[in-house]
PDB file of C-alpha atoms in Angstrom:
ATOM      1  CA  ILE C  28       0.130  -0.084   0.010  1.00  0.00           C
ATOM      2  CA  ASN C  29       3.018   2.233   0.492  1.00  0.00           C
ATOM      3  CA  THR C  30       3.852   2.034  -2.967  1.00  0.00           C
ATOM      4  CA  PHE C  31       0.267   2.936  -4.238  1.00  0.00           C
ATOM      5  CA  ILE C  32       0.494   5.918  -2.005  1.00  0.00           C
ATOM      6  CA  GLY C  33       3.720   7.213  -3.186  1.00  0.00           C
ATOM      7  CA  LEU C  34       2.833   6.507  -7.002  1.00  0.00           C
ATOM      8  CA  TYR C  35      -0.533   8.189  -6.391  1.00  0.00           C
ATOM      9  CA  SER C  36       1.028  11.319  -4.558  1.00  0.00           C
ATOM     10  CA  ALA C  37       3.573  11.514  -7.427  1.00  0.00           C
ATOM     11  CA  ASN C  38       0.753  11.680 -10.112  1.00  0.00           C
ATOM     12  CA  LEU C  39      -0.974  14.461  -8.316  1.00  0.00           C
ATOM     13  CA  ILE C  40       2.040  16.946  -8.746  1.00  0.00           C
ATOM     14  CA  PRO C  41       1.629  17.117 -12.495  1.00  0.00           C
ATOM     15  CA  LEU C  42      -2.174  17.780 -12.363  1.00  0.00           C
ATOM     16  CA  ARG C  43      -1.573  20.632 -10.093  1.00  0.00           C
ATOM     17  CA  VAL C  44       1.703  22.014 -11.357  1.00  0.00           C
ATOM     18  CA  VAL C  45       0.708  22.142 -15.045  1.00  0.00           C
ATOM     19  CA  LEU C  46      -2.557  24.186 -14.388  1.00  0.00           C
ATOM     20  CA  ALA C  47      -0.435  26.778 -12.123  1.00  0.00           C
ATOM     21  CA  SER C  48       2.446  26.960 -15.099  1.00  0.00           C
ATOM     22  CA  LEU C  49      -0.514  27.613 -17.843  1.00  0.00           C
ATOM     23  CA  THR C  50      -2.329  30.154 -15.727  1.00  0.00           C
ATOM     24  CA  TRP C  51       0.766  32.095 -15.140  1.00  0.00           C
ATOM     25  CA  VAL C  52       1.915  31.589 -19.009  1.00  0.00           C
ATOM     26  CA  ILE C  53      -1.758  33.041 -20.158  1.00  0.00           C
ATOM     27  CA  TYR C  54      -1.267  35.910 -17.600  1.00  0.00           C
ATOM     28  CA  ASP C  55       2.101  36.770 -18.993  1.00  0.00           C
ATOM     29  CA  TYR C  56       0.922  36.487 -22.554  1.00  0.00           C
ATOM     30  CA  PHE C  57      -1.889  39.237 -22.009  1.00  0.00           C
ATOM     31  CA  GLU C  58       0.224  41.342 -19.969  1.00  0.00           C
ATOM     32  CA  THR C  59       2.896  41.617 -22.770  1.00  0.00           C
ATOM     33  CA  LEU C  60       0.664  41.623 -25.992  1.00  0.00           C
ATOM     34  CA  GLU C  61       0.734  45.386 -26.451  1.00  0.00           C
ATOM     35  CA  ASP C  62       4.622  45.001 -26.231  1.00  0.00           C
ATOM     36  CA  GLU C  63       4.640  42.293 -28.747  1.00  0.00           C
ATOM     37  CA  ALA C  64       2.357  44.236 -31.025  1.00  0.00           C
ATOM     38  CA  SER C  65       4.234  47.737 -30.889  1.00  0.00           C
ATOM     39  CA  GLY C  66       7.495  45.578 -30.892  1.00  0.00           C
ATOM     40  CA  LEU C  67       6.828  43.798 -34.109  1.00  0.00           C
ATOM     41  CA  ALA C  68       5.041  46.951 -35.848  1.00  0.00           C
ATOM     42  CA  LEU C  69       8.255  49.154 -35.012  1.00  0.00           C
ATOM     43  CA  ASP C  70      10.556  46.079 -36.369  1.00  0.00           C
ATOM     44  CA  GLU C  71       8.487  46.330 -39.495  1.00  0.00           C
ATOM     45  CA  ARG C  72       9.048  49.949 -40.112  1.00  0.00           C
ATOM     46  CA  ILE C  73      12.549  49.985 -39.509  1.00  0.00           C
ATOM     47  CA  ARG C  74      13.289  47.009 -41.444  1.00  0.00           C
ATOM     48  CA  ARG C  75      10.527  47.461 -44.042  1.00  0.00           C
ATOM     49  CA  ARG C  76       9.812  43.981 -44.473  1.00  0.00           C
ATOM     50  CA  SER C  77       7.133  41.748 -42.848  1.00  0.00           C
ATOM     51  CA  PHE C  78       9.018  39.092 -41.595  1.00  0.00           C
ATOM     52  CA  GLY C  79      12.437  37.711 -40.605  1.00  0.00           C
ATOM     53  CA  ILE C  80      14.437  35.341 -38.520  1.00  0.00           C
ATOM     54  CA  GLY C  81      14.578  37.211 -35.475  1.00  0.00           C
ATOM     55  CA  LYS C  82      10.681  37.650 -35.648  1.00  0.00           C
ATOM     56  CA  PHE C  83       9.919  34.156 -36.644  1.00  0.00           C
ATOM     57  CA  ALA C  84      12.210  32.918 -33.700  1.00  0.00           C
ATOM     58  CA  TYR C  85      10.548  35.305 -30.976  1.00  0.00           C
ATOM     59  CA  LEU C  86       6.694  34.185 -32.209  1.00  0.00           C
ATOM     60  CA  PHE C  87       7.705  30.752 -32.324  1.00  0.00           C
ATOM     61  CA  ILE C  88       9.103  30.528 -28.897  1.00  0.00           C
ATOM     62  CA  ARG C  89       6.400  32.443 -27.361  1.00  0.00           C
ATOM     63  CA  TYR C  90       3.495  30.611 -28.961  1.00  0.00           C
ATOM     64  CA  TYR C  91       4.901  27.213 -28.730  1.00  0.00           C
ATOM     65  CA  THR C  92       5.477  27.560 -25.111  1.00  0.00           C
ATOM     66  CA  ILE C  93       1.431  28.404 -24.867  1.00  0.00           C
ATOM     67  CA  LEU C  94       0.708  25.556 -27.036  1.00  0.00           C
ATOM     68  CA  LEU C  95       3.106  23.212 -25.187  1.00  0.00           C
ATOM     69  CA  LEU C  96       1.628  23.770 -21.711  1.00  0.00           C
ATOM     70  CA  VAL C  97      -1.892  23.593 -23.423  1.00  0.00           C
ATOM     71  CA  PHE C  98      -0.945  20.294 -24.628  1.00  0.00           C
ATOM     72  CA  ASP C  99       0.615  19.023 -21.279  1.00  0.00           C
ATOM     73  CA  THR C 100      -2.710  20.156 -19.489  1.00  0.00           C
ATOM     74  CA  VAL C 101      -5.122  18.519 -21.847  1.00  0.00           C
ATOM     75  CA  GLN C 102      -2.717  15.249 -21.788  1.00  0.00           C
ATOM     76  CA  VAL C 103      -2.235  15.177 -18.008  1.00  0.00           C
ATOM     77  CA  HIS C 104      -6.120  15.403 -17.323  1.00  0.00           C
ATOM     78  CA  ILE C 105      -7.541  13.356 -19.929  1.00  0.00           C
ATOM     79  CA  PHE C 106      -4.929  10.696 -18.820  1.00  0.00           C
ATOM     80  CA  ALA C 107      -6.411  11.140 -15.448  1.00  0.00           C
ATOM     81  CA  VAL C 108      -9.598   9.726 -16.369  1.00  0.00           C
ATOM     82  CA  PRO C 109     -10.213   6.141 -15.407  1.00  0.00           C
ATOM     83  CA  GLY C 110      -9.684   3.590 -18.444  1.00  0.00           C
ATOM     84  CA  VAL C 111      -7.846   6.069 -20.830  1.00  0.00           C
ATOM     85  CA  THR C 112      -4.308   5.209 -20.046  1.00  0.00           C
ATOM     86  CA  SER C 113      -2.726   1.739 -21.052  1.00  0.00           C
ATOM     87  CA  ARG C 114       0.673   0.560 -20.839  1.00  0.00           C
ATOM     88  CA  GLN C 115       1.283   1.063 -24.802  1.00  0.00           C
ATOM     89  CA  VAL C 116      -0.063   4.552 -24.661  1.00  0.00           C
ATOM     90  CA  CYS C 117       2.195   5.222 -21.730  1.00  0.00           C
ATOM     91  CA  LEU C 118       5.188   3.922 -23.349  1.00  0.00           C
ATOM     92  CA  ILE C 119       4.512   6.004 -26.501  1.00  0.00           C
ATOM     93  CA  MET C 120       3.622   9.416 -24.511  1.00  0.00           C
ATOM     94  CA  ASP C 121       6.764   9.512 -22.225  1.00  0.00           C
ATOM     95  CA  PRO C 122       9.438  10.087 -25.128  1.00  0.00           C
ATOM     96  CA  THR C 123       6.616  12.287 -26.976  1.00  0.00           C
ATOM     97  CA  ILE C 124       6.435  14.544 -24.088  1.00  0.00           C
ATOM     98  CA  ARG C 125      10.265  14.864 -23.722  1.00  0.00           C
ATOM     99  CA  VAL C 126      10.734  15.519 -27.345  1.00  0.00           C
ATOM    100  CA  VAL C 127       8.111  18.223 -27.622  1.00  0.00           C
ATOM    101  CA  GLY C 128       9.452  19.685 -24.329  1.00  0.00           C
ATOM    102  CA  ALA C 129      13.113  19.557 -25.971  1.00  0.00           C
ATOM    103  CA  ILE C 130      11.960  21.337 -29.031  1.00  0.00           C
ATOM    104  CA  SER C 131      11.215  24.439 -26.792  1.00  0.00           C
ATOM    105  CA  LEU C 132      14.871  24.332 -25.371  1.00  0.00           C
ATOM    106  CA  TRP C 133      16.349  23.814 -28.651  1.00  0.00           C
ATOM    107  CA  ALA C 134      14.655  27.000 -30.259  1.00  0.00           C
ATOM    108  CA  ILE C 135      15.877  29.095 -27.319  1.00  0.00           C
ATOM    109  CA  GLU C 136      19.334  27.744 -27.803  1.00  0.00           C
ATOM    110  CA  ILE C 137      19.287  28.485 -31.477  1.00  0.00           C
ATOM    111  CA  VAL C 138      18.211  32.199 -30.400  1.00  0.00           C
ATOM    112  CA  MET C 139      21.236  32.298 -27.749  1.00  0.00           C
ATOM    113  CA  GLN C 140      23.682  31.064 -30.453  1.00  0.00           C
ATOM    114  CA  LEU C 141      22.606  33.878 -32.821  1.00  0.00           C
ATOM    115  CA  ARG C 142      23.158  36.189 -30.050  1.00  0.00           C
ATOM    116  CA  VAL C 143      26.788  34.938 -29.403  1.00  0.00           C
ATOM    117  CA  TYR C 144      27.266  34.864 -33.085  1.00  0.00           C
ATOM    118  CA  ALA C 145      26.382  38.626 -33.129  1.00  0.00           C
ATOM    119  CA  LEU C 146      28.263  39.196 -30.078  1.00  0.00           C
ATOM    120  CA  PHE C 147      31.563  37.878 -31.669  1.00  0.00           C
ATOM    121  CA  ASN C 148      31.279  40.262 -34.688  1.00  0.00           C
ATOM    122  CA  CYS C 149      29.415  37.328 -36.698  1.00  0.00           C
ATOM    123  CA  SER C 150      32.873  35.226 -36.261  1.00  0.00           C
ATOM    124  CA  ARG C 151      32.152  32.002 -38.662  1.00  0.00           C
ATOM    125  CA  LYS C 152      34.539  30.076 -36.229  1.00  0.00           C
ATOM    126  CA  VAL C 153      32.429  30.588 -33.139  1.00  0.00           C
ATOM    127  CA  ALA C 154      29.174  29.724 -35.238  1.00  0.00           C
ATOM    128  CA  ILE C 155      30.804  26.632 -36.441  1.00  0.00           C
ATOM    129  CA  PHE C 156      32.083  25.735 -33.070  1.00  0.00           C
ATOM    130  CA  ASN C 157      28.615  26.274 -31.292  1.00  0.00           C
ATOM    131  CA  GLY C 158      26.651  24.691 -34.247  1.00  0.00           C
ATOM    132  CA  ALA C 159      28.705  21.536 -33.673  1.00  0.00           C
ATOM    133  CA  LEU C 160      28.181  21.602 -29.959  1.00  0.00           C
ATOM    134  CA  PHE C 161      24.592  22.089 -30.495  1.00  0.00           C
ATOM    135  CA  THR C 162      24.222  19.145 -32.903  1.00  0.00           C
ATOM    136  CA  LEU C 163      26.309  16.937 -30.676  1.00  0.00           C
ATOM    137  CA  SER C 164      23.780  17.945 -27.653  1.00  0.00           C
ATOM    138  CA  ILE C 165      20.780  16.962 -29.802  1.00  0.00           C
ATOM    139  CA  ALA C 166      22.444  13.724 -30.858  1.00  0.00           C
ATOM    140  CA  ALA C 167      23.170  12.867 -27.099  1.00  0.00           C
ATOM    141  CA  PHE C 168      19.923  13.563 -25.966  1.00  0.00           C
ATOM    142  CA  VAL C 169      18.533  11.230 -28.627  1.00  0.00           C
ATOM    143  CA  VAL C 170      20.876   8.462 -27.808  1.00  0.00           C
ATOM    144  CA  LEU C 171      19.789   8.788 -23.998  1.00  0.00           C
ATOM    145  CA  LEU C 172      16.374   9.115 -24.752  1.00  0.00           C
ATOM    146  CA  VAL C 173      16.378   5.892 -26.694  1.00  0.00           C
ATOM    147  CA  ARG C 174      18.374   4.170 -23.967  1.00  0.00           C
ATOM    148  CA  GLY C 175      16.107   5.298 -21.396  1.00  0.00           C
ATOM    149  CA  SER C 176      13.008   4.013 -23.307  1.00  0.00           C
ATOM    150  CA  ILE C 177      14.531   0.528 -23.700  1.00  0.00           C
ATOM    151  CA  GLY C 178      12.964  -1.631 -20.665  1.00  0.00           C
ATOM    152  CA  ARG C 179      10.480   0.943 -19.523  1.00  0.00           C
ATOM    153  CA  ALA C 180       7.660  -1.461 -20.247  1.00  0.00           C
ATOM    154  CA  GLU C 181       9.243  -3.636 -17.278  1.00  0.00           C
ATOM    155  CA  ILE C 182       9.685  -0.626 -14.963  1.00  0.00           C
ATOM    156  CA  ILE C 183       6.036   0.425 -15.051  1.00  0.00           C
ATOM    157  CA  ALA C 184       4.731  -3.140 -15.384  1.00  0.00           C
ATOM    158  CA  ASP C 185       3.850  -3.262 -11.679  1.00  0.00           C
ATOM    159  CA  ALA C 186       2.719   0.267 -11.387  1.00  0.00           C
ATOM    160  CA  MET C 187       0.079  -0.301 -14.054  1.00  0.00           C
ATOM    161  CA  ARG C 188      -2.106  -2.396 -11.968  1.00  0.00           C
ATOM    162  CA  PHE C 189      -2.787   0.511  -9.487  1.00  0.00           C
ATOM    163  CA  PRO C 190      -5.571   2.741 -10.178  1.00  0.00           C
ATOM    164  CA  LEU C 191      -3.549   5.629 -10.745  1.00  0.00           C
ATOM    165  CA  LEU C 192      -4.432   9.208 -12.170  1.00  0.00           C
ATOM    166  CA  GLY C 193      -2.829   8.863 -15.527  1.00  0.00           C
ATOM    167  CA  CYS C 194       0.732   7.208 -16.580  1.00  0.00           C
ATOM    168  CA  PRO C 195       3.069   6.205 -13.558  1.00  0.00           C
ATOM    169  CA  ALA C 196       5.113   8.982 -12.658  1.00  0.00           C
ATOM    170  CA  ILE C 197       8.150   6.782 -12.697  1.00  0.00           C
ATOM    171  CA  ASN C 198      11.405   8.790 -13.911  1.00  0.00           C
ATOM    172  CA  HIS C 199      14.011   6.363 -12.996  1.00  0.00           C
ATOM    173  CA  GLY C 200      15.690   3.960 -15.554  1.00  0.00           C
ATOM    174  CA  PRO C 201      18.495   3.732 -17.813  1.00  0.00           C
ATOM    175  CA  GLY C 202      19.738   7.211 -18.781  1.00  0.00           C
ATOM    176  CA  LYS C 203      16.674   8.923 -17.539  1.00  0.00           C
ATOM    177  CA  TRP C 204      18.534  11.403 -15.171  1.00  0.00           C
ATOM    178  CA  ALA C 205      21.145  12.234 -17.790  1.00  0.00           C
ATOM    179  CA  GLN C 206      18.823  13.107 -20.617  1.00  0.00           C
ATOM    180  CA  TRP C 207      19.204  16.920 -19.973  1.00  0.00           C
ATOM    181  CA  ILE C 208      23.062  17.116 -19.262  1.00  0.00           C
ATOM    182  CA  PRO C 209      24.009  17.396 -23.043  1.00  0.00           C
ATOM    183  CA  ALA C 210      21.948  20.364 -23.193  1.00  0.00           C
ATOM    184  CA  THR C 211      22.978  21.966 -19.992  1.00  0.00           C
ATOM    185  CA  VAL C 212      26.728  21.182 -21.017  1.00  0.00           C
ATOM    186  CA  PHE C 213      26.139  23.094 -24.286  1.00  0.00           C
ATOM    187  CA  GLU C 214      24.553  25.975 -22.132  1.00  0.00           C
ATOM    188  CA  VAL C 215      27.691  26.176 -20.088  1.00  0.00           C
ATOM    189  CA  PHE C 216      29.843  26.702 -23.376  1.00  0.00           C
ATOM    190  CA  LEU C 217      27.412  29.428 -24.472  1.00  0.00           C
ATOM    191  CA  LEU C 218      27.545  30.951 -20.976  1.00  0.00           C
ATOM    192  CA  GLY C 219      31.250  30.830 -21.042  1.00  0.00           C
ATOM    193  CA  PHE C 220      31.368  33.059 -24.384  1.00  0.00           C
ATOM    194  CA  VAL C 221      28.844  35.524 -22.864  1.00  0.00           C
ATOM    195  CA  VAL C 222      31.046  35.908 -19.552  1.00  0.00           C
ATOM    196  CA  TYR C 223      33.918  36.460 -21.467  1.00  0.00           C
ATOM    197  CA  LYS C 224      32.849  39.091 -23.650  1.00  0.00           C
ATOM    198  CA  SER C 225      30.740  40.793 -20.652  1.00  0.00           C
ATOM    199  CA  ILE C 226      34.265  41.052 -18.821  1.00  0.00           C
ATOM    200  CA  GLY C 227      35.678  43.202 -21.857  1.00  0.00           C
ATOM    201  CA  ALA C 228      32.726  45.168 -22.405  1.00  0.00           C
ATOM    202  CA  LEU C 229      32.504  46.128 -18.814  1.00  0.00           C
ATOM    203  CA  SER C 230      35.992  47.091 -18.590  1.00  0.00           C
ATOM    204  CA  MET C 231      35.635  49.519 -21.557  1.00  0.00           C
ATOM    205  CA  ARG C 232      32.603  50.958 -20.440  1.00  0.00           C
ATOM    206  CA  ALA C 233      34.113  51.663 -17.251  1.00  0.00           C
ATOM    207  CA  HIS C 234      36.950  53.237 -18.788  1.00  0.00           C
ATOM    208  CA  LEU C 235      35.256  55.424 -21.413  1.00  0.00           C
ATOM    209  CA  LYS C 236      32.017  56.119 -19.177  1.00  0.00           C
ATOM    210  CA  VAL C 237      29.553  55.955 -22.031  1.00  0.00           C
ATOM    211  CA  ARG C 238      26.017  54.544 -22.168  1.00  0.00           C
ATOM    212  CA  ALA C 239      25.042  51.091 -22.625  1.00  0.00           C
ATOM    213  CA  SER C 240      25.564  49.574 -26.272  1.00  0.00           C
ATOM    214  CA  LEU C 241      23.798  47.145 -28.115  1.00  0.00           C
ATOM    215  CA  ASN C 242      26.104  44.573 -27.409  1.00  0.00           C
ATOM    216  CA  GLU C 243      25.776  45.261 -23.514  1.00  0.00           C
ATOM    217  CA  VAL C 244      22.038  44.968 -24.053  1.00  0.00           C
ATOM    218  CA  LEU C 245      22.496  41.522 -25.739  1.00  0.00           C
ATOM    219  CA  LEU C 246      24.869  40.534 -23.001  1.00  0.00           C
ATOM    220  CA  GLY C 247      22.751  41.548 -20.135  1.00  0.00           C
ATOM    221  CA  ASP C 248      19.706  39.259 -21.929  1.00  0.00           C
ATOM    222  CA  ASN C 249      21.922  36.424 -22.269  1.00  0.00           C
ATOM    223  CA  ILE C 250      23.377  36.467 -18.568  1.00  0.00           C
ATOM    224  CA  LEU C 251      19.638  37.109 -17.273  1.00  0.00           C
ATOM    225  CA  TYR C 252      18.619  33.802 -19.201  1.00  0.00           C
ATOM    226  CA  PHE C 253      21.434  31.817 -17.805  1.00  0.00           C
ATOM    227  CA  PHE C 254      20.941  33.161 -14.125  1.00  0.00           C
ATOM    228  CA  GLY C 255      17.306  34.076 -14.064  1.00  0.00           C
TER     229      GLY C 255
END
């Protein structure tokens, strides 16, 4: 009975957390909607074009995050209905959820790479280095995801006999804990580029006593992402 209580309690966590997350994201969306509209309109007037990679990346990350949380909320609460889930469904959804979540992270990392690329005066070497590391991090994630999916049927087999609210919240198994390490290592490298550039920018600004430049704004945003 202790096993059942532990699994049942673990399954209650996503049911509550996902609603709070969705509520916050929707609130933030409407709070910043006016800024989005004015920012996009200003960008269109300055560049005199309706679309670009920066605008696409911004809109993709913004709206994909909302759609991802809507998907999570619907999926978690539908699966909580008795009789909806099965072992096969749970085996399919586990890697699916991780991949759709990783897409959001990868999109942000692409934007961070573009910012680092701009900070280093469009250095081709920096772009190739970061692009190679980014590709390796995705490949490592996929390998760990596949490795973690192998044998998961046996891991959740005993838990499936309990009347749980959704799929068993069991996250241990081969490579499960390590799936996000490649992305973390890659972001540490990006952070290293940002810190290196920020040291030079801050020392120069202190020497010249001038206003913050565009590079410093980019550095501030990057550091806010890593530590905020």
